[in-house]
Coordinates of N, CA and C in Angstrom, one line a residue:
M22 N 8.9 10.8 -55.6 CA 9.7 11.3 -54.1 C 8.9 12.6 -53.7
R23 N 8.6 13.6 -54.2 CA 8.0 14.5 -53.7 C 6.8 13.9 -52.9
I24 N 5.8 13.0 -53.8 CA 4.8 12.3 -52.8 C 4.8 11.7 -51.7
V25 N 5.8 10.8 -51.6 CA 6.1 10.3 -50.5 C 6.6 11.0 -49.3
I26 N 7.6 12.3 -49.7 CA 7.7 13.4 -48.6 C 6.2 13.8 -48.5
L27 N 5.3 14.6 -48.9 CA 4.1 15.1 -48.6 C 3.5 14.4 -47.8
L28 N 3.0 12.7 -48.4 CA 2.8 11.9 -47.2 C 3.0 11.7 -46.0
T29 N 4.4 11.7 -46.0 CA 4.8 11.6 -44.8 C 4.7 13.3 -43.7
L30 N 4.8 14.2 -44.3 CA 4.5 15.3 -43.6 C 3.0 15.3 -43.1
I31 N 2.3 15.3 -43.8 CA 0.7 15.0 -43.6 C 0.2 14.0 -42.6
A32 N 1.1 13.1 -42.7 CA 0.7 12.1 -41.4 C 1.2 12.6 -40.2
C33 N 2.3 12.9 -40.1 CA 3.0 13.2 -38.9 C 2.2 14.4 -38.4
N34 N 1.8 15.3 -39.3 CA 0.9 16.3 -38.7 C -0.3 16.1 -38.5
T35 N -0.9 15.1 -39.0 CA -2.4 14.9 -38.4 C -2.6 13.9 -37.1
F36 N -1.4 13.6 -36.6 CA -1.6 13.2 -35.2 C -2.3 13.7 -34.1
Q37 N -3.3 13.0 -33.7 CA -4.3 14.1 -32.8 C -4.1 13.5 -31.5
P38 N -3.3 14.2 -30.2 CA -3.3 13.8 -29.0 C -4.6 13.5 -28.5
P39 N -4.8 12.1 -27.7 CA -5.9 11.6 -27.1 C -6.9 12.6 -26.4
I40 N -8.0 12.7 -26.2 CA -9.0 13.6 -25.4 C -8.7 13.7 -23.9
V41 N -8.4 13.9 -22.6 CA -8.3 13.6 -21.9 C -9.2 14.1 -20.7
H42 N -10.3 13.3 -20.5 CA -11.4 13.9 -19.4 C -10.5 14.0 -17.8
H43 N -10.6 14.9 -17.4 CA -10.5 14.8 -15.7 C -11.3 14.8 -14.8
Y44 N -10.3 13.5 -14.1 CA -11.7 12.6 -12.6 C -11.1 13.2 -11.9
H45 N -11.7 13.4 -10.6 CA -11.4 14.0 -9.4 C -11.6 12.6 -8.5
F46 N -11.2 12.6 -7.1 CA -11.1 11.4 -6.2 C -12.8 11.8 -5.8
P47 N -13.4 10.5 -5.5 CA -15.0 11.0 -4.7 C -14.4 10.9 -3.2
S48 N -14.2 11.7 -2.8 CA -13.8 11.7 -1.5 C -14.5 11.6 -0.1
T49 N -15.6 12.0 -0.8 CA -16.9 12.0 0.0 C -17.3 10.4 0.6
Q50 N -17.1 9.7 -0.7 CA -17.8 8.3 -0.5 C -16.7 7.2 -0.8
A51 N -15.2 7.3 -0.8 CA -14.3 6.1 -1.2 C -12.8 6.7 -0.3
F52 N -12.4 6.0 0.5 CA -11.4 6.1 1.8 C -10.3 5.3 1.5
L53 N -9.3 5.5 2.0 CA -8.1 4.5 1.5 C -8.2 3.8 3.2
D54 N -8.5 4.2 4.4 CA -8.8 3.6 5.7 C -10.2 3.5 5.8
K55 N -10.0 3.0 7.0 CA -11.5 2.3 8.0 C -12.3 3.8 8.2
P56 N -13.3 4.2 8.0 CA -13.9 5.3 8.4 C -14.0 4.9 10.2
D57 N -14.1 6.5 10.5 CA -14.7 6.2 12.1 C -16.2 5.9 12.5
R58 N -17.0 6.0 11.5 CA -18.2 5.8 11.8 C -18.3 4.1 11.7
P59 N -19.3 3.9 12.5 CA -19.7 2.0 12.4 C -20.1 1.6 11.1
F60 N -19.7 0.5 10.8 CA -20.3 -0.1 9.7 C -20.5 -1.6 9.2
E61 N -21.0 -1.9 8.1 CA -21.0 -3.3 7.9 C -20.9 -3.4 6.6
K62 N -20.1 -5.0 6.2 CA -18.8 -4.7 5.1 C -20.3 -5.6 4.0
I63 N -20.2 -5.1 3.0 CA -21.3 -5.5 1.6 C -20.6 -6.2 0.8
G64 N -19.0 -6.3 0.3 CA -18.4 -7.1 -0.3 C -17.4 -6.2 -1.1
V65 N -16.3 -7.0 -1.7 CA -15.4 -6.3 -2.2 C -15.5 -6.2 -3.9
V66 N -15.1 -5.0 -4.4 CA -16.0 -4.0 -5.4 C -14.5 -3.6 -6.3
R67 N -14.3 -4.3 -8.0 CA -13.2 -4.0 -8.2 C -13.3 -3.3 -9.7
A68 N -12.6 -2.9 -10.1 CA -12.8 -1.5 -11.1 C -11.1 -1.8 -12.2
K69 N -11.5 -1.4 -13.4 CA -10.3 -1.4 -14.5 C -10.6 -0.3 -15.4
V70 N -10.0 0.6 -15.6 CA -9.7 1.7 -17.2 C -8.7 1.6 -17.4
N71 N -8.7 1.5 -19.1 CA -7.5 1.5 -19.8 C -7.7 2.8 -20.3
Y72 N -6.3 3.0 -20.8 CA -6.4 4.6 -21.0 C -5.0 4.8 -22.0
Q73 N -5.1 5.3 -23.2 CA -3.8 5.5 -23.9 C -2.9 6.6 -23.3
S74 N -2.1 5.7 -23.4 CA -0.6 6.6 -22.0 C 0.2 7.4 -23.4
L75 N 0.2 7.2 -24.6 CA 1.1 7.3 -25.2 C 0.9 9.0 -25.9
D76 N 0.7 9.8 -24.7 CA 0.2 11.2 -24.7 C 1.5 12.4 -24.6
P77 N 2.1 12.4 -25.6 CA 3.1 14.0 -25.2 C 2.7 15.0 -24.6
S78 N 1.8 15.4 -24.2 CA 1.1 16.6 -23.9 C 0.7 16.4 -22.4
H79 N 0.6 15.1 -21.6 CA 0.5 14.3 -20.6 C 1.8 13.5 -19.6
E80 N 2.2 14.2 -18.4 CA 3.3 13.2 -17.7 C 2.5 11.9 -17.5
E81 N 3.0 10.8 -17.5 CA 2.4 9.5 -17.2 C 2.1 9.5 -15.9
D82 N 2.9 10.2 -15.0 CA 2.1 9.9 -13.6 C 0.7 10.9 -13.2
A83 N 0.5 11.7 -14.0 CA -0.4 12.8 -13.8 C -1.5 11.5 -14.9
L84 N -1.3 11.4 -16.0 CA -2.6 10.4 -16.6 C -2.5 9.1 -15.4
C85 N -1.8 8.3 -15.0 CA -2.1 7.1 -14.0 C -3.2 7.8 -12.7
R86 N -2.6 8.9 -12.5 CA -3.6 9.3 -11.2 C -4.8 10.0 -11.7
N87 N -5.1 10.5 -13.1 CA -6.4 10.8 -13.1 C -7.3 9.5 -13.9
Y88 N -6.5 8.5 -13.9 CA -7.4 7.4 -14.5 C -7.5 6.4 -13.5
Y89 N -7.1 6.6 -12.4 CA -6.7 5.9 -11.1 C -8.5 6.9 -10.5
N90 N -8.4 8.0 -10.5 CA -9.9 8.3 -9.7 C -10.5 8.0 -10.9
K91 N -10.4 7.8 -12.2 CA -11.9 7.6 -12.7 C -12.1 5.9 -12.3
A92 N -10.8 5.1 -12.3 CA -11.8 3.6 -11.4 C -12.0 3.4 -10.0
V93 N -11.7 4.8 -9.4 CA -12.2 4.9 -8.2 C -13.9 5.4 -8.2
R94 N -14.1 5.8 -9.0 CA -15.5 6.9 -9.6 C -16.3 5.4 -9.4
Q95 N -15.7 4.6 -10.3 CA -16.7 3.3 -10.9 C -16.3 2.2 -9.7
L96 N -15.5 2.1 -8.8 CA -15.6 1.4 -7.7 C -16.7 1.7 -6.8
V97 N -17.4 3.3 -6.7 CA -18.3 4.1 -5.8 C -19.7 3.6 -7.0
T98 N -19.7 3.6 -8.2 CA -21.1 3.1 -8.6 C -21.3 1.6 -8.6
L99 N -20.3 0.7 -8.5 CA -20.5 -0.7 -8.5 C -20.8 -0.7 -7.1
A100 N -20.2 -0.5 -5.8 CA -20.9 -0.5 -4.4 C -22.2 -0.1 -4.0
E101 N -22.7 1.3 -4.8 CA -23.8 1.8 -4.8 C -24.7 0.8 -5.4
A102 N -24.9 0.8 -6.7 CA -25.4 -1.0 -7.4 C -25.7 -2.0 -6.4
K103 N -24.5 -2.3 -5.6 CA -24.8 -3.6 -4.4 C -25.5 -3.0 -3.0
G104 N -25.7 -1.9 -3.1 CA -26.4 -1.1 -1.9 C -25.6 0.0 -1.0
A105 N -24.4 -0.1 -1.2 CA -23.5 0.1 -0.4 C -23.7 2.0 -0.4
Q106 N -22.6 2.6 0.5 CA -23.3 3.3 1.1 C -21.4 4.7 0.5
A107 N -20.4 3.5 0.6 CA -18.9 4.1 0.6 C -18.3 2.9 0.1
V108 N -17.1 3.2 -0.3 CA -16.1 2.3 -0.4 C -14.7 2.2 0.3
I109 N -14.2 1.5 1.2 CA -13.1 1.4 2.0 C -12.1 0.8 1.6
Q110 N -10.8 1.0 2.1 CA -9.6 0.2 1.9 C -9.0 0.0 0.3
V111 N -9.4 1.7 -0.1 CA -9.2 1.3 -1.6 C -7.7 1.6 -2.1
Q112 N -7.2 0.5 -2.6 CA -6.0 0.3 -3.2 C -5.8 -0.2 -4.8
S113 N -4.7 0.5 -5.3 CA -4.2 -0.1 -6.8 C -3.4 -1.4 -6.9
V114 N -4.2 -2.1 -8.0 CA -3.5 -3.5 -7.9 C -2.7 -3.3 -9.2
V115 N -1.2 -4.0 -9.0 CA -0.6 -4.0 -10.4 C -0.2 -5.6 -10.5
F116 N -0.1 -6.1 -11.5 CA 0.1 -7.5 -11.9 C 1.4 -7.9 -12.6
Y117 N 2.5 -8.3 -12.2 CA 3.7 -8.0 -13.1 C 3.8 -9.4 -14.0
E118 N 5.0 -9.5 -14.5 CA 5.2 -10.5 -15.5 C 5.2 -12.3 -15.0
N119 N 6.0 -11.9 -13.8 CA 6.2 -13.2 -13.2 C 4.9 -13.5 -12.6
G120 N 3.8 -13.3 -12.7 CA 2.2 -13.6 -11.6 C 2.5 -12.8 -10.6
R121 N 3.3 -12.2 -10.0 CA 3.1 -11.7 -8.7 C 2.0 -10.2 -8.9
Q122 N 1.4 -10.5 -7.9 CA 0.7 -8.7 -7.6 C 0.9 -8.4 -6.4
E123 N 0.7 -7.1 -6.3 CA 1.5 -6.1 -5.4 C 0.1 -4.9 -5.4
F124 N -0.4 -4.6 -4.0 CA -1.7 -3.6 -3.8 C -0.5 -2.5 -2.9
Y125 N -1.0 -1.6 -3.7 CA -0.3 -0.1 -3.3 C -1.8 0.7 -2.8
S126 N -2.0 1.6 -1.7 CA -2.6 2.8 -1.1 C -2.5 4.0 -2.3
T127 N -1.6 4.2 -3.1 CA -1.5 5.2 -3.9 C -1.6 5.0 -5.4
P128 N -1.8 6.0 -6.3 CA -2.1 5.3 -7.7 C -0.9 4.8 -8.2
E129 N -1.4 3.7 -8.8 CA 0.0 3.2 -9.3 C -0.8 2.5 -10.7
C130 N -0.1 2.4 -11.6 CA -0.6 1.6 -13.1 C 0.2 1.2 -14.2
S131 N -0.2 0.3 -14.8 CA 0.6 -0.5 -15.8 C 0.9 -0.2 -16.9
D132 N 1.8 0.0 -17.5 CA 2.2 0.6 -19.1 C 2.9 -0.1 -20.1
D133 N 1.9 -0.2 -20.7 CA 3.2 -1.1 -21.8 C 3.9 -0.5 -23.3
G134 N 3.6 0.9 -23.1 CA 4.1 2.0 -23.5 C 2.8 2.8 -24.5
L135 N 2.2 1.9 -24.8 CA 0.7 2.1 -25.6 C -0.9 2.7 -25.1
E136 N -0.4 1.7 -24.2 CA -1.4 1.8 -23.5 C -1.2 1.4 -21.5
G137 N -2.2 2.2 -21.2 CA -1.9 2.1 -19.7 C -3.3 1.8 -18.7
Q138 N -3.0 1.1 -17.6 CA -4.0 0.5 -17.2 C -4.0 0.8 -15.3
S139 N -5.0 1.3 -15.1 CA -5.4 1.2 -13.9 C -6.6 0.1 -12.9
L140 N -5.9 -0.7 -12.1 CA -6.2 -1.6 -11.3 C -6.8 -1.4 -10.0
V141 N -7.9 -0.9 -10.2 CA -8.1 -1.0 -8.2 C -9.1 -1.4 -7.3
T142 N -9.3 -2.0 -6.6 CA -10.3 -2.6 -5.4 C -10.5 -1.9 -4.2
G143 N -11.6 -2.4 -3.7 CA -12.0 -1.7 -2.2 C -13.1 -2.6 -1.3
V144 N -13.2 -2.3 -0.4 CA -14.9 -2.8 0.0 C -15.7 -2.0 0.3
A145 N -16.7 -2.5 -0.4 CA -18.0 -1.8 -0.1 C -18.2 -1.6 0.8
I146 N -19.0 -0.4 1.3 CA -19.7 -0.9 2.9 C -21.3 0.0 3.0
R147 N -21.7 -0.1 4.2 CA -22.9 0.2 4.4 C -22.8 0.8 5.6
Y148 N -23.2 2.3 5.9 CA -23.0 2.8 7.8 C -24.5 2.5 8.3
T149 N -23.8 2.0 9.8 CA -25.2 1.1 10.6 C -25.3 2.6 11.5
D150 N -24.9 3.6 11.9 CA -25.4 4.5 12.6 C -26.2 5.4 11.4
H151 N -27.6 5.5 12.4 CA -28.6 6.7 10.7 C -28.4 7.8 11.8

């Protein structure tokens, strides 16, 4: 019996919360709206970030916002690989169980209790004024 209690205490004490790297929104390269400068569209870019949402040391909204920022950074990287200079009309995408999808201009994530997911989409652009 003592061994079971000892193993239970060790198992509970060895839970390591996930390491969370903090990401910032790339505000010089990603925009929620269209810029004032003239541009040409290159194409749509999409990114997905999965993260561990079972983290007692971070609020759910803070985790969502952080990994939304990471996903937007990935959008910018994908857009640059296509020759773009920025991403506009950045939106979160949430898929529902009934197959419906919604687009949001704010960080929105789906969460099944253990793992969260941030899906984002945007339009890659190249500025036409030099």
